[in-house]
PDB file of C-alpha atoms in Angstrom:
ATOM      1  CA  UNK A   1      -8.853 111.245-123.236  1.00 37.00           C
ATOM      2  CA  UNK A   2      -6.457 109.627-121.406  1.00 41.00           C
ATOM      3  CA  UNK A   3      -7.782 106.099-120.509  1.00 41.00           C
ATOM      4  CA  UNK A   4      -6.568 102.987-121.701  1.00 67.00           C
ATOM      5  CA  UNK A   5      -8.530  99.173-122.272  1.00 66.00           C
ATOM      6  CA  UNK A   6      -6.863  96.044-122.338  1.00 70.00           C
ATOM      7  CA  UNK A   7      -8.605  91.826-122.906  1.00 81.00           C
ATOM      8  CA  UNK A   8      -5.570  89.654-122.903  1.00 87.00           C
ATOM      9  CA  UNK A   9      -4.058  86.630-121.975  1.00 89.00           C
ATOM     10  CA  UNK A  10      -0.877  86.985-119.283  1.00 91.00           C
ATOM     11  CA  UNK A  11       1.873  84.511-119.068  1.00 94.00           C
ATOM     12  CA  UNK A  12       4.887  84.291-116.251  1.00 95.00           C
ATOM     13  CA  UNK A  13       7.804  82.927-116.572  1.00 96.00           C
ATOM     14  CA  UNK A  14      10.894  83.114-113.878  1.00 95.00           C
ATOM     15  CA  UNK A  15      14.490  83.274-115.305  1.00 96.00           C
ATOM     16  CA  UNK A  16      17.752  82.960-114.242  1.00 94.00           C
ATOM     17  CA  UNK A  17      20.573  85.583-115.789  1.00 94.00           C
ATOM     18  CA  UNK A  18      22.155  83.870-118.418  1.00 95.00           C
ATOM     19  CA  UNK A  19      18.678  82.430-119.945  1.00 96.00           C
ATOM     20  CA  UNK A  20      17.567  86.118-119.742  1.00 96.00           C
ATOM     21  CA  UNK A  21      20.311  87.301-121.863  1.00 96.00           C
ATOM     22  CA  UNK A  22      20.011  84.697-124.553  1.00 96.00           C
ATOM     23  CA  UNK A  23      16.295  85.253-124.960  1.00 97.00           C
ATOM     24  CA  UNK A  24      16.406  88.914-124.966  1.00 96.00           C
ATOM     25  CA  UNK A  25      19.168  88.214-127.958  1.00 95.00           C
ATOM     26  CA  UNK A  26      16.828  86.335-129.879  1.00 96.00           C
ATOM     27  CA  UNK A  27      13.697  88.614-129.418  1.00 96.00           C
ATOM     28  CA  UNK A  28      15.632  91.593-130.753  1.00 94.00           C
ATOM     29  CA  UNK A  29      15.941  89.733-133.779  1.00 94.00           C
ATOM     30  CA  UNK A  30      11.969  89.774-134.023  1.00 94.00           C
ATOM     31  CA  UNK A  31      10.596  92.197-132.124  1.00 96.00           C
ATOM     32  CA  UNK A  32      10.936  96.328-131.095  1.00 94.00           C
ATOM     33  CA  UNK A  33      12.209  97.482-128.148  1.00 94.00           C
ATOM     34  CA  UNK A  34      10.486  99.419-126.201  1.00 92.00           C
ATOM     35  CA  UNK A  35      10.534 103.497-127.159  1.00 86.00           C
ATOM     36  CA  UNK A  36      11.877 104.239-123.230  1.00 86.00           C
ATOM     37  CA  UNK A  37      14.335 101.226-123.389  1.00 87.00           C
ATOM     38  CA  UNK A  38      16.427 102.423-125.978  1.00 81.00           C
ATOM     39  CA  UNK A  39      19.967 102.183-125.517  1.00 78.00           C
ATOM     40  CA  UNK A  40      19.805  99.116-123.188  1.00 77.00           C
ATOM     41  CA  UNK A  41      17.756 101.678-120.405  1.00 89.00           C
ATOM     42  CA  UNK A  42      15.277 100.449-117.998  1.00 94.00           C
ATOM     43  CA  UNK A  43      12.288 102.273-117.194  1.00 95.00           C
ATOM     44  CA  UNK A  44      10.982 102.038-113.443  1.00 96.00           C
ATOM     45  CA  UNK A  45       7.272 101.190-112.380  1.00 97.00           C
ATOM     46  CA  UNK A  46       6.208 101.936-109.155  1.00 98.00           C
ATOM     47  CA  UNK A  47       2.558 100.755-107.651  1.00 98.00           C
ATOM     48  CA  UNK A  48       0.395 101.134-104.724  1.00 98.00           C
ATOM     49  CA  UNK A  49      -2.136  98.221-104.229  1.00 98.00           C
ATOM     50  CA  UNK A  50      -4.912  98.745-102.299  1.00 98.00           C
ATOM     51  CA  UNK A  51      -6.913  96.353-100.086  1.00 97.00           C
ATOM     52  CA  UNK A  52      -9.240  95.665 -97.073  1.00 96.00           C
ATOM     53  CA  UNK A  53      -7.633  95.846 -93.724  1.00 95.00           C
ATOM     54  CA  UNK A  54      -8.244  92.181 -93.650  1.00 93.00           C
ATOM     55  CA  UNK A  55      -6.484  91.539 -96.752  1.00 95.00           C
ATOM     56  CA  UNK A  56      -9.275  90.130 -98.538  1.00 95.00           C
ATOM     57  CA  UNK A  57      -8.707  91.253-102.058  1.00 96.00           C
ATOM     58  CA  UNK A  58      -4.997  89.555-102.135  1.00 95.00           C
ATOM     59  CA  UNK A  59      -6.173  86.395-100.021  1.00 92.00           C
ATOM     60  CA  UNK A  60      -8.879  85.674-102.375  1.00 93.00           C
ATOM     61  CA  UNK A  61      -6.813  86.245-104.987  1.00 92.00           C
ATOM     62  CA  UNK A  62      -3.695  83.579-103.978  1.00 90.00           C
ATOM     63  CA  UNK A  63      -7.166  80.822-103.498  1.00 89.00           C
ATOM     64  CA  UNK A  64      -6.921  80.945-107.721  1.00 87.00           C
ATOM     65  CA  UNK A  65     -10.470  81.883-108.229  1.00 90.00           C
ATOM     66  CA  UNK A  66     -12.233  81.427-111.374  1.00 91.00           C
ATOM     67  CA  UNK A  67     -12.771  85.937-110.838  1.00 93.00           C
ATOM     68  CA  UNK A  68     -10.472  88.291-109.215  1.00 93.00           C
ATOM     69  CA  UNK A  69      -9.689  91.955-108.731  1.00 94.00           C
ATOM     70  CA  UNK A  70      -7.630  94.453-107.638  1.00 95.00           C
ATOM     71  CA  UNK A  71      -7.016  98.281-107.622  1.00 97.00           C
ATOM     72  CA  UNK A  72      -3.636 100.341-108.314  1.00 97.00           C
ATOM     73  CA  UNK A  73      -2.039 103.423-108.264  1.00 98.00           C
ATOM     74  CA  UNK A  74       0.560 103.513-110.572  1.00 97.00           C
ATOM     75  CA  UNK A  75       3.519 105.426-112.036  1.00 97.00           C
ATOM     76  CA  UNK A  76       6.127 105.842-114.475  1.00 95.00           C
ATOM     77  CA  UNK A  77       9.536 107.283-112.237  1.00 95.00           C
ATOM     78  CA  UNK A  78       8.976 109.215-109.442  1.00 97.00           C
ATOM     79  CA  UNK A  79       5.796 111.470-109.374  1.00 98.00           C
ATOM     80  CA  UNK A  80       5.355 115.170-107.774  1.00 97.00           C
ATOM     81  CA  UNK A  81       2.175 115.098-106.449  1.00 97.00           C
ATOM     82  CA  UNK A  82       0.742 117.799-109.387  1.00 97.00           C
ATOM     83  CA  UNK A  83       1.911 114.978-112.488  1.00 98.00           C
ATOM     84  CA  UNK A  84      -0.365 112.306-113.939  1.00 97.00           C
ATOM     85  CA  UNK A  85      -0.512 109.053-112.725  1.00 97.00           C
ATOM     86  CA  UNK A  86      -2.740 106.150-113.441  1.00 97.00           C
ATOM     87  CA  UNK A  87      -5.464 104.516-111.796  1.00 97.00           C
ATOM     88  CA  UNK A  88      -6.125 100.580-112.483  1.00 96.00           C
ATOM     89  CA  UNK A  89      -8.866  98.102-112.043  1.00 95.00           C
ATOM     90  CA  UNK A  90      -7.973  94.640-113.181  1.00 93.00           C
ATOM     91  CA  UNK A  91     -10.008  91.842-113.024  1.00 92.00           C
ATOM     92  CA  UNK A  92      -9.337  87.985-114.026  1.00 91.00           C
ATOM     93  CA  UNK A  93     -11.656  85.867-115.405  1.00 89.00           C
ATOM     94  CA  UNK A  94     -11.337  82.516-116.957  1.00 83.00           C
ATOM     95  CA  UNK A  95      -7.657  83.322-117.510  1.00 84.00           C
ATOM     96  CA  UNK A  96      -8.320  86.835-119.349  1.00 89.00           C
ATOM     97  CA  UNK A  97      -7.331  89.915-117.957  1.00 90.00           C
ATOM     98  CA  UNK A  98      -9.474  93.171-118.513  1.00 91.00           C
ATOM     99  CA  UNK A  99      -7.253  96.099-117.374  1.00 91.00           C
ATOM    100  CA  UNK A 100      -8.833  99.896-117.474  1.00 91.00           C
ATOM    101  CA  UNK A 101      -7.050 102.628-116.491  1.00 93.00           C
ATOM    102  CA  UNK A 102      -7.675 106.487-116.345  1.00 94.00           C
ATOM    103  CA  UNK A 103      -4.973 109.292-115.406  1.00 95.00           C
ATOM    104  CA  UNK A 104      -5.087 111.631-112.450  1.00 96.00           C
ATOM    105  CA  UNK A 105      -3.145 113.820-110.556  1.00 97.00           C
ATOM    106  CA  UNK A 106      -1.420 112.223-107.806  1.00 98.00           C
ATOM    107  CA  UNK A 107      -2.727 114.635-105.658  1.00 97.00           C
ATOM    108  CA  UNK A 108      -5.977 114.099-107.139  1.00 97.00           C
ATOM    109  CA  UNK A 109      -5.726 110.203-106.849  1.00 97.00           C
ATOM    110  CA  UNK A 110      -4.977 110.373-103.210  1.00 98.00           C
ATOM    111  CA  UNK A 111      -7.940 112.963-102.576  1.00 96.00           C
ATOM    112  CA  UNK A 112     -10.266 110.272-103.866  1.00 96.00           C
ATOM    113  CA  UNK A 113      -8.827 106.961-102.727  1.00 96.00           C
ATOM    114  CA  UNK A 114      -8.014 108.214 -99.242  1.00 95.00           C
ATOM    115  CA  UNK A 115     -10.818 110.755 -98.737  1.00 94.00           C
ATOM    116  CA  UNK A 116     -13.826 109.600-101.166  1.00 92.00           C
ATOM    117  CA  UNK A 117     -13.147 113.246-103.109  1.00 93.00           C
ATOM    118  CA  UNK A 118     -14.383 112.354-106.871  1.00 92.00           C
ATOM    119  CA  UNK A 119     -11.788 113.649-109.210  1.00 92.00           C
ATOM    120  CA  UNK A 120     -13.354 116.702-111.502  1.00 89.00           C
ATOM    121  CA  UNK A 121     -13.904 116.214-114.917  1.00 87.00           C
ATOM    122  CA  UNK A 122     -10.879 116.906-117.291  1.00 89.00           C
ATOM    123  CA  UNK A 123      -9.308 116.583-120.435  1.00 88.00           C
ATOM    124  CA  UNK A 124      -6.958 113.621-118.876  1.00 87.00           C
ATOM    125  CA  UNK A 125      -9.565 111.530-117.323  1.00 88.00           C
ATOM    126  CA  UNK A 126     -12.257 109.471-117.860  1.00 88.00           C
ATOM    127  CA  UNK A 127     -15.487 109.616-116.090  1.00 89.00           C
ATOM    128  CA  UNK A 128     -16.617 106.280-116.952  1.00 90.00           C
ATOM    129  CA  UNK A 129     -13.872 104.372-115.711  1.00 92.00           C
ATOM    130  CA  UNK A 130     -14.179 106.381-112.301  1.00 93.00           C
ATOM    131  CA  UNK A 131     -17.564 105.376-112.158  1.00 92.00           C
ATOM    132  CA  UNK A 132     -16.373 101.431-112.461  1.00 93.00           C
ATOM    133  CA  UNK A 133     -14.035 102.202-110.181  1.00 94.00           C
ATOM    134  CA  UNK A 134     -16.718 103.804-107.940  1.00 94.00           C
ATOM    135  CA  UNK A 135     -18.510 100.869-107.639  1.00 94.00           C
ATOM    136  CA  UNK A 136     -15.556  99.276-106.872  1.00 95.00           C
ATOM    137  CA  UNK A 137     -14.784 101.036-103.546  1.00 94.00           C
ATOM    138  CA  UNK A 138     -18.314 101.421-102.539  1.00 94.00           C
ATOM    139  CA  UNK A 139     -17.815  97.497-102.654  1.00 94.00           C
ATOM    140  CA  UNK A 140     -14.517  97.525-100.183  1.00 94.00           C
ATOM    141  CA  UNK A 141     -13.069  99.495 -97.591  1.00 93.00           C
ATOM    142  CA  UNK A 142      -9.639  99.864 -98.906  1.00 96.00           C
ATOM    143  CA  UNK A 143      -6.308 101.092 -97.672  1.00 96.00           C
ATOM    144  CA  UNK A 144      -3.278 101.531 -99.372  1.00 97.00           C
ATOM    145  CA  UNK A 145      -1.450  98.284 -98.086  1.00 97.00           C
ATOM    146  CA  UNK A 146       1.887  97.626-100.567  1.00 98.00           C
ATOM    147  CA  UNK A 147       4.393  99.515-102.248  1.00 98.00           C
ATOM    148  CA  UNK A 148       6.359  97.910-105.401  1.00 98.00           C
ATOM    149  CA  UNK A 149       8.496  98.844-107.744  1.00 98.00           C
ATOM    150  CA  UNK A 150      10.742  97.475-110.358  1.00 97.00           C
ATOM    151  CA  UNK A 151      12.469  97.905-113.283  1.00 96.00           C
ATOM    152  CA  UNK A 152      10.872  96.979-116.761  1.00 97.00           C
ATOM    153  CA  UNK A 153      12.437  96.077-120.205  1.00 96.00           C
ATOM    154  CA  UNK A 154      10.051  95.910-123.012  1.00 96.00           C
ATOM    155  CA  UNK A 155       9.751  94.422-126.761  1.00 96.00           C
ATOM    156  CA  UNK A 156       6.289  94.466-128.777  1.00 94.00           C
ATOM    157  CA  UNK A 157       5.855  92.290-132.187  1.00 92.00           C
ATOM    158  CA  UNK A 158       6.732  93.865-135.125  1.00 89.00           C
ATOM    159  CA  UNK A 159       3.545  92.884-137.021  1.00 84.00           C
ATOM    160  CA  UNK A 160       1.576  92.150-133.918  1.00 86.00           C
ATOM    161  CA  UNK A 161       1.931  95.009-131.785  1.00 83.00           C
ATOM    162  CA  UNK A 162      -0.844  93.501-129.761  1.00 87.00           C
ATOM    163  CA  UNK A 163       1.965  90.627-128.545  1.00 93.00           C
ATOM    164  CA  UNK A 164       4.759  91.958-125.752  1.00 95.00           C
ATOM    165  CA  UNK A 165       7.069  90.172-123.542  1.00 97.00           C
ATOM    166  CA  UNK A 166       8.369  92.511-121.024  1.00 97.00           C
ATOM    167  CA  UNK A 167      11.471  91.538-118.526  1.00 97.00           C
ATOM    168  CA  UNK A 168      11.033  93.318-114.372  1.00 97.00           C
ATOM    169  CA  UNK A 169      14.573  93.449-112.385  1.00 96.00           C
ATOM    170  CA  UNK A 170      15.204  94.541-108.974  1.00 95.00           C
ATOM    171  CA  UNK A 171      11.528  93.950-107.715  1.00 97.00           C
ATOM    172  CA  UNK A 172      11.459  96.294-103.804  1.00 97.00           C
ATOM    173  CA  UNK A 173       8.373  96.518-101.883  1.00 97.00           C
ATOM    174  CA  UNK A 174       7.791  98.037 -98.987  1.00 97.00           C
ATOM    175  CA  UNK A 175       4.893  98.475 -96.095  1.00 96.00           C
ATOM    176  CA  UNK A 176       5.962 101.953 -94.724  1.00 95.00           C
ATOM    177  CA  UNK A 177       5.565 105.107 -96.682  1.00 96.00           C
ATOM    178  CA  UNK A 178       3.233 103.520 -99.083  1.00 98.00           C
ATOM    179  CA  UNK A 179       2.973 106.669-101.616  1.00 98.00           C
ATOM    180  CA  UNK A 180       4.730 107.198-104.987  1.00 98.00           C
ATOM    181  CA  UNK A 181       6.143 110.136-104.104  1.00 98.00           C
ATOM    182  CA  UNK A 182       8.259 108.887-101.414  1.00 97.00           C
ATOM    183  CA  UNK A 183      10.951 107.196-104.017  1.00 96.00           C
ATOM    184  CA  UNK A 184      11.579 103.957-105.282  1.00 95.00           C
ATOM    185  CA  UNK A 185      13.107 102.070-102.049  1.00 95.00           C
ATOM    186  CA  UNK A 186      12.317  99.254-100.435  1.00 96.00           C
ATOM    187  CA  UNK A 187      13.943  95.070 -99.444  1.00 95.00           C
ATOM    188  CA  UNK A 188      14.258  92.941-102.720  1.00 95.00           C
ATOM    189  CA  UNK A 189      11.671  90.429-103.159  1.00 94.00           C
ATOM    190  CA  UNK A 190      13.580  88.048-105.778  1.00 91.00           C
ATOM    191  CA  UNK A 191      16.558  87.103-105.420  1.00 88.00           C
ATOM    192  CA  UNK A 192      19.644  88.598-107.242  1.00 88.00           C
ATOM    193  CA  UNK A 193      19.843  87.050-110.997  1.00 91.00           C
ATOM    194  CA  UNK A 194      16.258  85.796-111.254  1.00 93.00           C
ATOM    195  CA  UNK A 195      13.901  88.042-113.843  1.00 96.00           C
ATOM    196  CA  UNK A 196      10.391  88.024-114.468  1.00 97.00           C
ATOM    197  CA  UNK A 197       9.367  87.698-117.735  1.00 97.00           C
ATOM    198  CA  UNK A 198       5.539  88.198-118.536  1.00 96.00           C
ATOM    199  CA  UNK A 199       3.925  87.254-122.048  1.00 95.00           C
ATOM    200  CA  UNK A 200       1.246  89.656-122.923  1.00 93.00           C
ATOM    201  CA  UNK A 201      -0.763  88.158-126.275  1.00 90.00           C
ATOM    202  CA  UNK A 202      -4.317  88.606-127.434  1.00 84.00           C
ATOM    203  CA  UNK A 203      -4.375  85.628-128.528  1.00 78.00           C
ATOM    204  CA  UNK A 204      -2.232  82.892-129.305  1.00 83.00           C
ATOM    205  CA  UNK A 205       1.870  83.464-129.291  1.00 89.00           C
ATOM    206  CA  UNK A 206       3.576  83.537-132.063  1.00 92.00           C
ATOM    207  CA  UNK A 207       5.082  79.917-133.245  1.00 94.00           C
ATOM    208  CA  UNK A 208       9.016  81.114-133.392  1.00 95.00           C
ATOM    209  CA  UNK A 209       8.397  82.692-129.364  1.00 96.00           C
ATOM    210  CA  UNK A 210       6.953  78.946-128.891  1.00 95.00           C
ATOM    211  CA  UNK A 211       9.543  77.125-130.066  1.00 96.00           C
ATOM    212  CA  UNK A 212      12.292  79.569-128.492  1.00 96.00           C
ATOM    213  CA  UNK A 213      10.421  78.685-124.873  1.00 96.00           C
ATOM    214  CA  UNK A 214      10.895  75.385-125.635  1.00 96.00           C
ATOM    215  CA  UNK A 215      14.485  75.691-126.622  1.00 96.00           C
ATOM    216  CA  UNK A 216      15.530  77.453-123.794  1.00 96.00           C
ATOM    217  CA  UNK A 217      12.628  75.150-121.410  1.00 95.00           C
ATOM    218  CA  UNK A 218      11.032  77.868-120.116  1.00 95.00           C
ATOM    219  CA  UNK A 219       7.900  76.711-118.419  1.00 94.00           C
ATOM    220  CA  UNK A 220       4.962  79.184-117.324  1.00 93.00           C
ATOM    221  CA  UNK A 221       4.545  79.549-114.181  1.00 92.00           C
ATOM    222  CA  UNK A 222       1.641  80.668-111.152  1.00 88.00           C
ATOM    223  CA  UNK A 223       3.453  84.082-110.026  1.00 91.00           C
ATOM    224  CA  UNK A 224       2.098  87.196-108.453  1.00 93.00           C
ATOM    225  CA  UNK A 225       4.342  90.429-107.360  1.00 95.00           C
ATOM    226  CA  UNK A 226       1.929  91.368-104.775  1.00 96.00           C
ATOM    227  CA  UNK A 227       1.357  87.751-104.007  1.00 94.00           C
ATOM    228  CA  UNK A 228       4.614  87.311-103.624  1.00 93.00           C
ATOM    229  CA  UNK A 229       5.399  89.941-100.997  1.00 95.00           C
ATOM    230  CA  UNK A 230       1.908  88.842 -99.484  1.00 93.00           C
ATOM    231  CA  UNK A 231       3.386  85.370 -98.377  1.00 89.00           C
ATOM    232  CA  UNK A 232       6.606  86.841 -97.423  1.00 88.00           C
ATOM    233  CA  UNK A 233       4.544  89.372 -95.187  1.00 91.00           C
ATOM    234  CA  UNK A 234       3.470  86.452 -93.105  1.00 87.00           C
ATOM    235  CA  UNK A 235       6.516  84.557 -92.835  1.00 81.00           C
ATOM    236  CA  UNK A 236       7.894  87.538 -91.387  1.00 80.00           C
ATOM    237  CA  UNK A 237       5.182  88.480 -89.028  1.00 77.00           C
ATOM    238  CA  UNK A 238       5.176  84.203 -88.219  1.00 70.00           C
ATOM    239  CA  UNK A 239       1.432  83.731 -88.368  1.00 59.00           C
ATOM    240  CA  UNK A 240       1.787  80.773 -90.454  1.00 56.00           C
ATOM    241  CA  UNK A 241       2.742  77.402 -89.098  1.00 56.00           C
ATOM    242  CA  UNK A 242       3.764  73.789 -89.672  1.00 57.00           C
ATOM    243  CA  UNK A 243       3.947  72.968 -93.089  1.00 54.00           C
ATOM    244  CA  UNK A 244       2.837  75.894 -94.577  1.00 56.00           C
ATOM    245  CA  UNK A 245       5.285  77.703 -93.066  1.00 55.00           C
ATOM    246  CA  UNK A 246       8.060  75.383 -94.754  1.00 55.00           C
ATOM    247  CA  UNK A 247       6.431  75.255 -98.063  1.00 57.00           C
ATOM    248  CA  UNK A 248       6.773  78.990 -98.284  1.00 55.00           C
ATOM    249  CA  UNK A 249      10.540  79.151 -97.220  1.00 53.00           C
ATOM    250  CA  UNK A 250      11.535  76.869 -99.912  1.00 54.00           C
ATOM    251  CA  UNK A 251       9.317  79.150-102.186  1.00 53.00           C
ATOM    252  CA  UNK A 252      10.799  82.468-101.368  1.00 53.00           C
ATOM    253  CA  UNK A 253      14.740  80.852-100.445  1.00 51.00           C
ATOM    254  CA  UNK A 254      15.146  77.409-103.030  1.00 49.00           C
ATOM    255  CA  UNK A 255      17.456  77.763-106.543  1.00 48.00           C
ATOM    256  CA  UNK A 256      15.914  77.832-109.437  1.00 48.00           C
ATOM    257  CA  UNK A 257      15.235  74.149-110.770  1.00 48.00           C
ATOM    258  CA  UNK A 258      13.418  73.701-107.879  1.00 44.00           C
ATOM    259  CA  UNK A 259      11.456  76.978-107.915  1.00 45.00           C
ATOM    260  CA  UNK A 260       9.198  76.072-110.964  1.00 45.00           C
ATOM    261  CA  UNK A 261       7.387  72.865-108.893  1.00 43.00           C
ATOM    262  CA  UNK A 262       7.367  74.774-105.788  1.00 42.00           C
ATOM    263  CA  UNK A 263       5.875  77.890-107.458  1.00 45.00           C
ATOM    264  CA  UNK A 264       3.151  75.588-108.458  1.00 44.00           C
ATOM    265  CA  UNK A 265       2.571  73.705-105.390  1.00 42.00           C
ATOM    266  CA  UNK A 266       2.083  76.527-103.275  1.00 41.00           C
TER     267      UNK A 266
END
């Protein structure tokens, strides 16, 4: 049955090229590679969020509740619309993130997201996640609002497999064609050089990672992708003003030792 259940803690970090590299030294020393990043590959991940045509699920979200949610469509590479995909519901709470996930056909997830057409039962899905995710969308009107993709390197522990720290390059969004199948284009929303690194742990990291963050001073920071490309949506469609307005410039445009307060502050 092809459904997946994750309670973790998740950890950001923003880093600059030549920090990447010497971390991602280090952590081959300790940890696996990814299967699909063998041979110095990246693999590509391409989403669809989904929200109200208010933007209520994101906005809520970039207040820093105590609970949030959100719903995704997600692939591995570009899909046809008869392969599997996944469907996600993750939710927030107190700092843990609960992620479940069933696969569908694309054509199937698109039937029932943009039609209300409940996916059949089958061998590849899981009935009682589409019932959670049910609720969920008898909850919300949603639309499919934001494409992004990006490209992923991977490492799990080698005695923890539970711990990962996974690196996304060439992050791309787009607003138009929001479907999977449509390819993996769209306008950068990092700069060139900067990486995302995201700590994955079920509990607490291991001491050598902690003391290699602390080598390198690599401090966590507040960061969403579709956060990100929220703000940035505004800017461009100037609906914000004054200070607000500035304060997200320097977010999106400032070098890097500046990026960690701002990142924060915002």
């Amino acid at each position: 049955m092809a459904v997946e259940v994750f309670n973790r803690v998740e950890r950001k970090y923003l880093l600059e090229e030549d920090v990447y590299e010497k971390l991602k030294k280090r952590l081959e020393e300790k940890m696996e590679v990814d299967s699909y990043n063998r041979g110095e590959k990246f693999y590509s991940i391409m989403n669809i969020y989904y929200d109200t045509p208010s933007d209520e699920l994101i906005r809520n979200s970039l207040e820093h509740p105590v609970y949030k949610e959100k719903l995704r469509l997600r692939s591995y590479g570009v899909p046809q619309m008869e392969d599997l995909v996944f469907l996600e519901i993750k939710k927030k709470f107190g700092g843990i993130v609960n992620k479940r996930r069933t696969s569908l056909l694309l054509s199937e997830a698109y039937e029932y997201l943009h039609n209300g057409k409940m996916p059949m039962e089958s061998c590849y899905s899981n009935q009682q996640v589409l019932r959670e995710i049910d609720a969920f969308l008898k909850r919300y009107c949603l639309l499919p609002k934001v494409f992004l993709a990006y490209d992923r390197m991977a490492f799990f522990g080698r005695e923890d497999k539970a711990f990962r720290v996974t690196f996304d390059t060439n992050l791309r969004t787009r607003r138009e064609e929001v479907r999977l199948e449509k390819g993996m284009g769209g306008i950068q929303l990092l700069e060139e050089g900067i990486w995302l690194m995201e700590v994955k742990i079920m509990g607490a990291a291991p001491l050598w990672f902690t003391h290699l963050l602390s080598e390198y001073q690599i401090y966590p920071v507040s960061f969403s992708k579709y956060g990100t490309e929220y703000k940035r949506y505004l800017l461009q469609q100037n609906v914000l003003k004054g200070e607000e307005k500035l304060c997200l410039k320097q977010l999106l445009h400032q070098p890097m030792e500046q990026h960690y307060r701002l990142v924060q502050q915002y």
